[in-house]
Amino acid sequence: VFSVLTRIVTLEEAFRGAFDNIYRASRNVAAALAIGMRSAG
C-alpha cells in the first residue's frame, strides 16, 4: 500500500498538489517493483 499524500491536508490542498503527489507515489511504486524484479531474478 502506497500513500499519495505525505501528511494530512485539506481537500483543497490535496487537489492543488495532485500532480506532484501522484507523480511521487507513482515513482515509489515503480521503485518498489524494480527492487522486486531484481530480487526475483
C-alpha positions in Angstrom: 0.0 0.0 0.0 1.4 3.4 -1.0 0.1 6.7 0.2 -0.4 9.5 -2.2 -0.1 12.2 0.5 2.8 12.6 2.9 0.8 14.5 5.6 -2.7 15.4 6.5 -4.0 18.2 4.3 -7.3 19.8 3.4 -9.1 18.6 0.3 -8.2 21.9 -1.4 -4.5 21.4 -0.7 -4.7 17.8 -1.9 -6.2 18.9 -5.2 -3.7 21.8 -5.6 -0.8 19.4 -5.2 -2.4 16.4 -7.0 0.0 16.2 -9.9 3.1 16.2 -7.7 1.6 13.8 -5.1 0.5 11.3 -7.7 3.9 11.6 -9.5 5.7 10.9 -6.3 3.5 7.9 -5.4 4.0 6.5 -8.9 7.8 6.7 -8.6 7.6 4.9 -5.3 5.6 2.1 -6.8 7.9 1.9 -9.8 11.0 1.8 -7.5 9.4 -1.0 -5.4 8.6 -3.0 -8.5 12.1 -2.6 -9.8 13.6 -3.8 -6.5 11.2 -6.8 -6.5 12.2 -7.7 -10.1 15.9 -7.5 -9.2 15.3 -9.7 -6.1 13.4 -12.3 -8.1 15.8 -12.6 -10.9 
